[in-house]
mmCIF file of C-alpha atoms in Angstrom:
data_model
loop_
_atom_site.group_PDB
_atom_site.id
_atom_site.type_symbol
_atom_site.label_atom_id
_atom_site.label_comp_id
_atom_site.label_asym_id
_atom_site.label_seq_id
_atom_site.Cartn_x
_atom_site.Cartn_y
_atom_site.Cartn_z
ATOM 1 C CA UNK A 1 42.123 -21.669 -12.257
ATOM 2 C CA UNK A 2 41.857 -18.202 -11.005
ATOM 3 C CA UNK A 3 41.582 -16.532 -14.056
ATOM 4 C CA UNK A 4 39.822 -16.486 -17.587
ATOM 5 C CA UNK A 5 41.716 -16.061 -21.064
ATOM 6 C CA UNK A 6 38.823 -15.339 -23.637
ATOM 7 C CA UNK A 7 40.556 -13.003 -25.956
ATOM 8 C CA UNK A 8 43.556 -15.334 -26.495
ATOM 9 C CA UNK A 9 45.429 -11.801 -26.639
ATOM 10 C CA UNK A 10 47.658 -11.734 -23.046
ATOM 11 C CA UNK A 11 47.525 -7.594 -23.226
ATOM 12 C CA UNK A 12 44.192 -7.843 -23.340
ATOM 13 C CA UNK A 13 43.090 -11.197 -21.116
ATOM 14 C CA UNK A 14 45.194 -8.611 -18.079
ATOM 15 C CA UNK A 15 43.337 -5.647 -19.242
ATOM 16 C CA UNK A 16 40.487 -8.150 -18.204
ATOM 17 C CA UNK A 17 41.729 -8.839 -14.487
ATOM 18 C CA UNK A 18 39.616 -5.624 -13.693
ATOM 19 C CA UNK A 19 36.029 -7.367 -14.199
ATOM 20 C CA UNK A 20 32.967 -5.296 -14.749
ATOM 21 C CA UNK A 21 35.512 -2.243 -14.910
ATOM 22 C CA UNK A 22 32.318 0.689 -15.347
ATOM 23 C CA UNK A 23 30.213 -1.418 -12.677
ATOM 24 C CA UNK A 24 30.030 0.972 -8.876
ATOM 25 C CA UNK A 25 32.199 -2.115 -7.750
ATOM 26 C CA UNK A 26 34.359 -3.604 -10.094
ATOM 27 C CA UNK A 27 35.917 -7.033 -9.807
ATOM 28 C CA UNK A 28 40.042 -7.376 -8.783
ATOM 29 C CA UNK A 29 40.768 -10.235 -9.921
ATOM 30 C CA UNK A 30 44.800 -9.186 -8.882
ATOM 31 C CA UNK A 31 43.889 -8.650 -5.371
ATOM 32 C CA UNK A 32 47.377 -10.332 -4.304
ATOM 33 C CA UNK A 33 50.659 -10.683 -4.878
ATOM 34 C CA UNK A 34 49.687 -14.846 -5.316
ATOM 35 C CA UNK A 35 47.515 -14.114 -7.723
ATOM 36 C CA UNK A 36 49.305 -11.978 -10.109
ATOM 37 C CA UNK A 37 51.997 -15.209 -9.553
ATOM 38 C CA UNK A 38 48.946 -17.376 -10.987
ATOM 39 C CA UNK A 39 47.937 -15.142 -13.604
ATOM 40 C CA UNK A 40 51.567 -15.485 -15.266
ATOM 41 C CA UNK A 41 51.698 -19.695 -14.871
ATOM 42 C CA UNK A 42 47.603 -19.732 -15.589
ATOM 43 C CA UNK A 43 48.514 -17.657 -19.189
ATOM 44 C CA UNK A 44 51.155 -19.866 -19.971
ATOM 45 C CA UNK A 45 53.751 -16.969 -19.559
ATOM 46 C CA UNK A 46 55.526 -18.763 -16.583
ATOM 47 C CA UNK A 47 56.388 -22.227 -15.776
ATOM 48 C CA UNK A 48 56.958 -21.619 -12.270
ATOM 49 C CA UNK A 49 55.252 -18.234 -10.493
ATOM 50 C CA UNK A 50 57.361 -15.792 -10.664
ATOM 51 C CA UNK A 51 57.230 -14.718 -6.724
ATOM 52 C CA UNK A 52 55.647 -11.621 -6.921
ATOM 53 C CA UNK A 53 55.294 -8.775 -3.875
ATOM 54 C CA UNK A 54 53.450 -5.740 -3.379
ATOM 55 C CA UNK A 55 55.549 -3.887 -4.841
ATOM 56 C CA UNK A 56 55.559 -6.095 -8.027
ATOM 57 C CA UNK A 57 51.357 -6.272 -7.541
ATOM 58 C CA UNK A 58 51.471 -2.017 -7.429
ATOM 59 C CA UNK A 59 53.452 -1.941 -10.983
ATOM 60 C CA UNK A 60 51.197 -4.660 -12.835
ATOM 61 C CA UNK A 61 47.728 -2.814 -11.824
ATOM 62 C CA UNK A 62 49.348 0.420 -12.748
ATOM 63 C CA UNK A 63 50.749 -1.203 -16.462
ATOM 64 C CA UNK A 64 47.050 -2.674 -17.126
ATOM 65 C CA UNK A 65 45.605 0.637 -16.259
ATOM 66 C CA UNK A 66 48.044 2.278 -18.695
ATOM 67 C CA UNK A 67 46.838 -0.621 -21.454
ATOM 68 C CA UNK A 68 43.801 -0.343 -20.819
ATOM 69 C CA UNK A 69 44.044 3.609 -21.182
ATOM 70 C CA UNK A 70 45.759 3.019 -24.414
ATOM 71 C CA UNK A 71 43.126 0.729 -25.962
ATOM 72 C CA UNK A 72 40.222 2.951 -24.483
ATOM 73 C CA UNK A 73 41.475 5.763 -26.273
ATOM 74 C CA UNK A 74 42.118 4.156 -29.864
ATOM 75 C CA UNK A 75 38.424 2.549 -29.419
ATOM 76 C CA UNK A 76 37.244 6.462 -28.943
ATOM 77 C CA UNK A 77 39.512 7.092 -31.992
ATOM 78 C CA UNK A 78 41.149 10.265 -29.261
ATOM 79 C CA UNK A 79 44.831 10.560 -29.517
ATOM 80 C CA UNK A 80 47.021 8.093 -27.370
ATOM 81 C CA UNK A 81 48.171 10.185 -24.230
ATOM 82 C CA UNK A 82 51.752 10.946 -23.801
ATOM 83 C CA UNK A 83 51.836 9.590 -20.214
ATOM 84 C CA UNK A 84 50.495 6.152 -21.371
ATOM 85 C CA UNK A 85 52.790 6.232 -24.157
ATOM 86 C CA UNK A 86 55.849 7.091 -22.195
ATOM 87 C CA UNK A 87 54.760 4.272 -19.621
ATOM 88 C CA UNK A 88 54.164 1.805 -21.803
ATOM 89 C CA UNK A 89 57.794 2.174 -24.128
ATOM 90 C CA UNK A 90 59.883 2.678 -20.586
ATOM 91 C CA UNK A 91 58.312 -0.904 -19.471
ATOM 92 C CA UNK A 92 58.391 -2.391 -23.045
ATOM 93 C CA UNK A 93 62.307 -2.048 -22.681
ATOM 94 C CA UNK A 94 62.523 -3.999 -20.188
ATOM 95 C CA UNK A 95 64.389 -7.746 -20.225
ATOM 96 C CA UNK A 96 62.494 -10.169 -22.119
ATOM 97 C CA UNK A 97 61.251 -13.635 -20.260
ATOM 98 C CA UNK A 98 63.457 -16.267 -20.119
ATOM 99 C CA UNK A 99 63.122 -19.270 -22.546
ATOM 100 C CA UNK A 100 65.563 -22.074 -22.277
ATOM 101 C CA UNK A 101 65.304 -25.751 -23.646
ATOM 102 C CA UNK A 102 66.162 -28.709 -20.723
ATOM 103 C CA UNK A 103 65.679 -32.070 -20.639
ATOM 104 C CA UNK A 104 61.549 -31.826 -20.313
ATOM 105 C CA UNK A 105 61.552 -29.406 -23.336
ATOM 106 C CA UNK A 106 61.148 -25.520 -23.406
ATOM 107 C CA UNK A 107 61.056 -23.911 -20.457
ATOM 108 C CA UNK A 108 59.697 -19.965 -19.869
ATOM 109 C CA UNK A 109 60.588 -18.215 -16.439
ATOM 110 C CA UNK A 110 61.608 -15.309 -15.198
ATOM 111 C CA UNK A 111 60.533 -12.189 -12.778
ATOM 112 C CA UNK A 112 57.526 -10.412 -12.789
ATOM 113 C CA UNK A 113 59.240 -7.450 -14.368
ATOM 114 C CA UNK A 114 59.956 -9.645 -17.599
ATOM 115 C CA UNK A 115 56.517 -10.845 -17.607
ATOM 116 C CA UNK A 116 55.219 -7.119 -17.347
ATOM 117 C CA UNK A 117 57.674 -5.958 -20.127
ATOM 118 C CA UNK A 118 56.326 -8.781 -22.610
ATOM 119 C CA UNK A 119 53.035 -7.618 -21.650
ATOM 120 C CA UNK A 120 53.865 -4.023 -22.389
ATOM 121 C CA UNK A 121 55.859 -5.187 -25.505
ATOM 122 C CA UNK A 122 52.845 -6.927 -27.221
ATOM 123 C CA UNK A 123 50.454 -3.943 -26.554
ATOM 124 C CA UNK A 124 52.924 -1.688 -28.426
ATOM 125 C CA UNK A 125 52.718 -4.094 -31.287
ATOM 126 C CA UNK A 126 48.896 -4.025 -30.684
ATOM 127 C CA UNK A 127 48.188 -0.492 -30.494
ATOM 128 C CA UNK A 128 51.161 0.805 -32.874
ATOM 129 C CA UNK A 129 50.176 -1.912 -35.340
ATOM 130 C CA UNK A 130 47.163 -2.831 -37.996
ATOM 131 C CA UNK A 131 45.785 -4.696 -34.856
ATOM 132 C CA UNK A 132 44.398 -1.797 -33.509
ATOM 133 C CA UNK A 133 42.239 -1.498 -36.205
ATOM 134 C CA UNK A 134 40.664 -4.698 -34.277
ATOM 135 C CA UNK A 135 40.161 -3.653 -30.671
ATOM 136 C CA UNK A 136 36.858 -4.049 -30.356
ATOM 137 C CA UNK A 137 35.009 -4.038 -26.836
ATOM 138 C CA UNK A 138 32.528 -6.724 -25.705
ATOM 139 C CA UNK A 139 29.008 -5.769 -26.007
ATOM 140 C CA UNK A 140 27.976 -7.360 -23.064
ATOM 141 C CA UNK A 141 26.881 -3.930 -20.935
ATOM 142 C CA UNK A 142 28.274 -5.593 -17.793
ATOM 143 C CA UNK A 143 31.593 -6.698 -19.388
ATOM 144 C CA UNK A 144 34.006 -4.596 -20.263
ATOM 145 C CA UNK A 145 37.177 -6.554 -21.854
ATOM 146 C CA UNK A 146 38.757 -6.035 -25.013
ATOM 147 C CA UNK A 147 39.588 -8.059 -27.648
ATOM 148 C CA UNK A 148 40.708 -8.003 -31.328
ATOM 149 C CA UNK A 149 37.998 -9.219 -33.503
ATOM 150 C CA UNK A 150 39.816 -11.527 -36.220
ATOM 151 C CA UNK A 151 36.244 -12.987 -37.520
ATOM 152 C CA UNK A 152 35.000 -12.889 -40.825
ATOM 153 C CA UNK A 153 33.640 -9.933 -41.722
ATOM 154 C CA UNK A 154 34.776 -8.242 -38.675
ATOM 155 C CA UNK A 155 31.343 -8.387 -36.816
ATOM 156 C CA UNK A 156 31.931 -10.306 -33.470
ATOM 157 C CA UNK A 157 30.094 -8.592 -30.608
ATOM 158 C CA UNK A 158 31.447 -10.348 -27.514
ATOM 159 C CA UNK A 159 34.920 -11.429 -25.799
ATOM 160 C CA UNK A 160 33.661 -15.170 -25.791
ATOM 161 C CA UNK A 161 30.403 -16.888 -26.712
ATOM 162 C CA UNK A 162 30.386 -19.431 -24.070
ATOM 163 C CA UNK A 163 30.091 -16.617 -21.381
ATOM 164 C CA UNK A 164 29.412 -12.962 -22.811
ATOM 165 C CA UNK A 165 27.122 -14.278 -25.834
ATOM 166 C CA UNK A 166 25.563 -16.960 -24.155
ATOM 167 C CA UNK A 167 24.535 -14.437 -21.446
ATOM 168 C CA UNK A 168 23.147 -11.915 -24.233
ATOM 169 C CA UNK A 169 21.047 -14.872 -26.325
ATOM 170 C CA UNK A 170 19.711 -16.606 -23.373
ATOM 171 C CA UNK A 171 18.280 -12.879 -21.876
ATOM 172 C CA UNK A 172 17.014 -11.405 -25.682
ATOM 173 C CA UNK A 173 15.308 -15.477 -25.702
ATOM 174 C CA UNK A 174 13.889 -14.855 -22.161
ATOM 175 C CA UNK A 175 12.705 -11.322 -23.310
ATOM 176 C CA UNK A 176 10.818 -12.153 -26.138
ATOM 177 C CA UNK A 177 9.171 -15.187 -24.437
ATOM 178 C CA UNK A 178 8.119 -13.293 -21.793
ATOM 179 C CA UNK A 179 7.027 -10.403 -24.618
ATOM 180 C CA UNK A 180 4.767 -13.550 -26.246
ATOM 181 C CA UNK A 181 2.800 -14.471 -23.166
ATOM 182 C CA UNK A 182 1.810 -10.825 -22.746
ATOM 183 C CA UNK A 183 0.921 -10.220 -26.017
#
């Protein structure tokens, strides 16, 4: 697999195909038109890849920056900007992807511009909805994806344990190990 899902959110796992987004060099995890195609049969979007180009590559970086805008500014609790907002509503009207039941059982396909417009359709459900209340942002200083924080008590600090947490208990252990054998 080429890419991770830890928020199991797909708005918010593409948000994440920009790794270490504040970092002097981020991580582009979209870097092709192949792997946007992967990305949409990796999420479980697409059966088949949807045979993306360029052109299609140029409109899903710009629609994640536009999330990822939108998300950034309900965390800062600023107003949503009108650009984003415009962006966002002229994708999410878009045609939805293509589900069909054959022979093997249900089938999902369609062209990148369907996947995008899901995409676009579920943040508008995220942001405009009581799951905004959610967004939180991983704690992890090097990571910067969102998720919604469904826990108990609302308290979860990072996207996913097994990486972003593990990371953060195993350096606070090392820390105050190495703080013991000095003091």
């Amino acid at each position: 697999m080429n890419h991770a899902f830890p928020c199991g959110t797909l708005p918010l796992d593409f948000v994440g195909t920009l790794r270490a987004r504040r970092n002097a060099t981020p991580v582009e995890k979209l870097a092709t038109p192949g792997l946007l195609d992967d990305w949409f049969v990796e999420s479980g979007m697409f059966d088949t890849p949807p045979g993306a180009d360029e052109a299609d590559l140029d409109t899903a970086v710009a629609l994640r920056e536009v999330i990822y805008e939108l998300v950034a500014a309900l965390l800062a609790g600023e107003t949503l900007p009108p650009a984003g907002v415009d962006a966002i509503n002229r994708q999410a009207a878009g045609l939805p992807v293509k589900v069909q039941l054959g022979p093997d059982g249900v089938r999902h396909s369609g062209s990148v511009s369907q996947g995008l417009s899901a995409l676009a359709r579920e943040t508008v459900e995220i942001v405009g909805g009581a799951d905004g209340a959610l967004l939180r942002e991983c704690a992890r200083p090097e990571c910067t994806q969102v998720y919604l924080d469904r826990s108990r008590g609302h308290r979860r600090e990072w996207c996913a344990m097994r990486t972003c947490g593990n990371r953060v208990k195993a350096a606070a252990y090392r820390a105050r190990r190495q703080e013991a054998v000095r003091g």
